[in-house]
PDB file of C-alpha atoms in Angstrom:
ATOM      1  CA  LYS A 218       0.439 -31.898  80.814  1.00 65.00           C
ATOM      2  CA  SER A 219      -1.667 -29.090  82.063  1.00 80.00           C
ATOM      3  CA  THR A 220      -2.371 -26.022  79.949  1.00 89.00           C
ATOM      4  CA  THR A 221      -1.789 -22.422  81.038  1.00 94.00           C
ATOM      5  CA  PRO A 222      -4.733 -19.945  81.075  1.00 94.00           C
ATOM      6  CA  ALA A 223      -3.022 -18.203  78.081  1.00 95.00           C
ATOM      7  CA  GLN A 224      -2.700 -21.548  76.109  1.00 96.00           C
ATOM      8  CA  GLU A 225      -6.299 -22.305  76.859  1.00 95.00           C
ATOM      9  CA  ALA A 226      -7.288 -18.745  75.339  1.00 94.00           C
ATOM     10  CA  THR A 227      -5.173 -19.231  72.531  1.00 96.00           C
ATOM     11  CA  LEU A 228      -6.799 -22.675  71.776  1.00 96.00           C
ATOM     12  CA  LYS A 229     -10.402 -20.871  72.089  1.00 95.00           C
ATOM     13  CA  MET A 230      -8.909 -18.001  69.590  1.00 95.00           C
ATOM     14  CA  THR A 231      -7.684 -20.572  67.167  1.00 97.00           C
ATOM     15  CA  GLN A 232     -11.082 -22.392  66.839  1.00 96.00           C
ATOM     16  CA  LEU A 233     -13.099 -19.129  66.710  1.00 95.00           C
ATOM     17  CA  TYR A 234     -10.972 -17.246  64.155  1.00 96.00           C
ATOM     18  CA  SER A 235      -9.307 -20.280  62.367  1.00 97.00           C
ATOM     19  CA  LEU A 236      -5.982 -19.001  63.068  1.00 97.00           C
ATOM     20  CA  ASN A 237      -2.936 -20.303  61.098  1.00 97.00           C
ATOM     21  CA  GLU A 238       0.262 -21.387  62.990  1.00 97.00           C
ATOM     22  CA  VAL A 239       2.122 -17.838  62.724  1.00 97.00           C
ATOM     23  CA  GLN A 240      -1.151 -16.287  64.059  1.00 97.00           C
ATOM     24  CA  GLN A 241      -1.361 -18.780  66.854  1.00 97.00           C
ATOM     25  CA  ALA A 242       2.179 -17.971  67.897  1.00 97.00           C
ATOM     26  CA  GLU A 243       1.318 -14.448  68.029  1.00 97.00           C
ATOM     27  CA  MET A 244      -1.950 -15.169  69.791  1.00 97.00           C
ATOM     28  CA  LEU A 245      -0.102 -16.887  72.422  1.00 97.00           C
ATOM     29  CA  LYS A 246       2.269 -13.998  72.971  1.00 97.00           C
ATOM     30  CA  ILE A 247      -0.860 -11.736  73.251  1.00 96.00           C
ATOM     31  CA  GLN A 248      -2.602 -13.879  75.885  1.00 96.00           C
ATOM     32  CA  GLU A 249       0.658 -14.462  77.889  1.00 96.00           C
ATOM     33  CA  ARG A 250       0.777 -10.738  78.138  1.00 96.00           C
ATOM     34  CA  LYS A 251      -2.767 -10.231  78.977  1.00 95.00           C
ATOM     35  CA  TYR A 252      -2.521 -12.871  81.860  1.00 95.00           C
ATOM     36  CA  ARG A 253       0.661 -11.251  83.049  1.00 96.00           C
ATOM     37  CA  ASN A 254      -0.821  -7.719  83.209  1.00 96.00           C
ATOM     38  CA  LEU A 255      -4.078  -9.016  84.952  1.00 94.00           C
ATOM     39  CA  ALA A 256      -1.915 -10.720  87.579  1.00 95.00           C
ATOM     40  CA  GLU A 257       0.165  -7.646  88.076  1.00 96.00           C
ATOM     41  CA  ILE A 258      -2.976  -5.426  88.662  1.00 96.00           C
ATOM     42  CA  GLU A 259      -4.820  -7.981  90.786  1.00 94.00           C
ATOM     43  CA  PRO A 260      -4.048  -6.291  94.079  1.00 96.00           C
ATOM     44  CA  LEU A 261      -5.614  -3.132  92.845  1.00 95.00           C
ATOM     45  CA  LYS A 262      -8.930  -4.692  92.847  1.00 90.00           C
ATOM     46  CA  ILE A 263      -9.094  -4.305  96.403  1.00 92.00           C
ATOM     47  CA  SER A 264      -6.773  -1.294  97.303  1.00 95.00           C
ATOM     48  CA  ASP A 265      -7.727   0.902  94.495  1.00 93.00           C
ATOM     49  CA  PRO A 266     -10.632  -0.266  92.384  1.00 86.00           C
ATOM     50  CA  ASN A 267     -10.910   2.895  90.031  1.00 87.00           C
ATOM     51  CA  ALA A 268      -7.441   2.203  88.976  1.00 93.00           C
ATOM     52  CA  TYR A 269      -8.123  -1.406  88.472  1.00 92.00           C
ATOM     53  CA  VAL A 270     -11.037  -0.493  86.124  1.00 88.00           C
ATOM     54  CA  GLN A 271      -8.688   1.710  84.126  1.00 91.00           C
ATOM     55  CA  LYS A 272      -5.910  -0.769  83.938  1.00 94.00           C
ATOM     56  CA  ILE A 273      -8.663  -3.377  82.591  1.00 92.00           C
ATOM     57  CA  ARG A 274      -9.811  -0.707  79.791  1.00 89.00           C
ATOM     58  CA  SER A 275      -6.040  -0.265  79.139  1.00 93.00           C
ATOM     59  CA  ILE A 276      -5.509  -4.062  78.662  1.00 94.00           C
ATOM     60  CA  LYS A 277      -8.496  -4.325  76.611  1.00 91.00           C
ATOM     61  CA  LEU A 278      -7.353  -1.479  74.337  1.00 92.00           C
ATOM     62  CA  GLY A 279      -3.848  -3.232  73.872  1.00 93.00           C
ATOM     63  CA  ASN A 280      -5.458  -6.393  73.152  1.00 92.00           C
ATOM     64  CA  ASP A 281      -7.854  -4.972  70.521  1.00 91.00           C
ATOM     65  CA  ALA A 282      -4.757  -3.249  68.747  1.00 94.00           C
ATOM     66  CA  SER A 283      -2.844  -6.654  68.992  1.00 95.00           C
ATOM     67  CA  PHE A 284      -5.869  -8.422  67.240  1.00 94.00           C
ATOM     68  CA  ASP A 285      -6.161  -5.749  64.842  1.00 94.00           C
ATOM     69  CA  ARG A 286      -2.620  -6.497  63.830  1.00 95.00           C
ATOM     70  CA  ILE A 287      -2.538 -10.163  63.457  1.00 97.00           C
ATOM     71  CA  LEU A 288      -6.100 -10.918  62.122  1.00 97.00           C
ATOM     72  CA  ASN A 289      -7.145 -10.987  58.635  1.00 97.00           C
ATOM     73  CA  ALA A 290     -10.125  -9.194  57.148  1.00 96.00           C
ATOM     74  CA  GLU A 291     -12.550 -12.224  57.488  1.00 96.00           C
ATOM     75  CA  GLN A 292     -11.165 -12.965  61.194  1.00 97.00           C
ATOM     76  CA  MET A 293     -11.690  -9.198  62.020  1.00 96.00           C
ATOM     77  CA  THR A 294     -15.428  -9.476  60.880  1.00 96.00           C
ATOM     78  CA  ILE A 295     -15.819 -12.328  63.425  1.00 95.00           C
ATOM     79  CA  TYR A 296     -13.854 -10.216  65.987  1.00 95.00           C
ATOM     80  CA  LYS A 297     -16.172  -7.230  65.328  1.00 94.00           C
ATOM     81  CA  GLN A 298     -19.351  -9.575  65.746  1.00 95.00           C
ATOM     82  CA  GLU A 299     -17.998 -10.795  69.110  1.00 93.00           C
ATOM     83  CA  GLN A 300     -17.243  -7.208  70.366  1.00 93.00           C
ATOM     84  CA  GLN A 301     -20.959  -6.219  69.294  1.00 95.00           C
ATOM     85  CA  LYS A 302     -22.352  -9.373  71.144  1.00 96.00           C
ATOM     86  CA  LEU A 303     -20.398  -8.077  74.147  1.00 94.00           C
ATOM     87  CA  ARG A 304     -21.793  -4.520  73.692  1.00 95.00           C
ATOM     88  CA  GLU A 305     -25.462  -5.821  73.488  1.00 97.00           C
ATOM     89  CA  LYS A 306     -25.032  -8.041  76.579  1.00 97.00           C
ATOM     90  CA  LYS A 307     -23.616  -5.036  78.624  1.00 96.00           C
ATOM     91  CA  ALA A 308     -26.636  -2.865  77.361  1.00 97.00           C
ATOM     92  CA  VAL A 309     -29.137  -5.360  78.724  1.00 98.00           C
ATOM     93  CA  VAL A 310     -27.251  -6.007  81.982  1.00 97.00           C
ATOM     94  CA  TYR A 311     -26.741  -2.241  82.431  1.00 97.00           C
ATOM     95  CA  LYS A 312     -30.551  -1.585  82.017  1.00 97.00           C
ATOM     96  CA  GLU A 313     -31.553  -4.580  84.172  1.00 97.00           C
ATOM     97  CA  MET A 314     -29.274  -3.327  86.951  1.00 97.00           C
ATOM     98  CA  LYS A 315     -30.339   0.358  86.588  1.00 97.00           C
ATOM     99  CA  SER A 316     -33.991  -0.596  86.705  1.00 97.00           C
ATOM    100  CA  ALA A 317     -33.376  -2.856  89.957  1.00 97.00           C
ATOM    101  CA  GLY A 318     -31.718   0.548  91.431  1.00 97.00           C
ATOM    102  CA  SER A 319     -28.304  -1.013  91.707  1.00 96.00           C
ATOM    103  CA  PRO A 320     -25.784   1.649  92.873  1.00 95.00           C
ATOM    104  CA  GLN A 321     -23.590   3.131  89.946  1.00 93.00           C
ATOM    105  CA  GLN A 322     -20.389   1.540  91.427  1.00 88.00           C
ATOM    106  CA  GLU A 323     -22.017  -1.979  91.403  1.00 91.00           C
ATOM    107  CA  ILE A 324     -22.912  -1.580  87.903  1.00 93.00           C
ATOM    108  CA  ASP A 325     -19.522  -0.301  86.733  1.00 88.00           C
ATOM    109  CA  ASN A 326     -18.066  -3.221  88.506  1.00 85.00           C
ATOM    110  CA  LYS A 327     -20.272  -5.677  86.722  1.00 92.00           C
ATOM    111  CA  MET A 328     -19.430  -3.861  83.482  1.00 91.00           C
ATOM    112  CA  THR A 329     -15.531  -4.488  84.135  1.00 87.00           C
ATOM    113  CA  MET A 330     -16.336  -8.066  84.843  1.00 86.00           C
ATOM    114  CA  LEU A 331     -18.027  -8.629  81.523  1.00 92.00           C
ATOM    115  CA  ASP A 332     -15.063  -6.957  79.835  1.00 88.00           C
ATOM    116  CA  LEU A 333     -12.739  -9.161  81.617  1.00 86.00           C
ATOM    117  CA  GLU A 334     -14.592 -12.308  80.813  1.00 85.00           C
ATOM    118  CA  ALA A 335     -14.391 -11.208  77.182  1.00 85.00           C
ATOM    119  CA  LEU A 336     -10.780 -10.359  76.951  1.00 82.00           C
TER     120      LEU A 336
END
């Protein structure tokens, strides 16, 4: 039986954070909501890229709040480390693109894509 992206993401999170059964059920709901939201805003990617970026940020904030609610202190430490890695990766990519003379819009798009991958 094939798994949905939400189930795959939940499995990854379960391994990364050692989620218990209750947390797994919650995480699946969070992931399903995230993928539903991403599907809903997909048309904006072309029609209104700025709104798309805003919606991605908003989904990320919602996700962060949900993680905050279901993860214990030990798991939050791991989550914060993951967020720090993402910030460092974005800083490196930003610097590289800036020095390569990439247009700001292109840099912003890349930052959004990195956020998306990390969701």
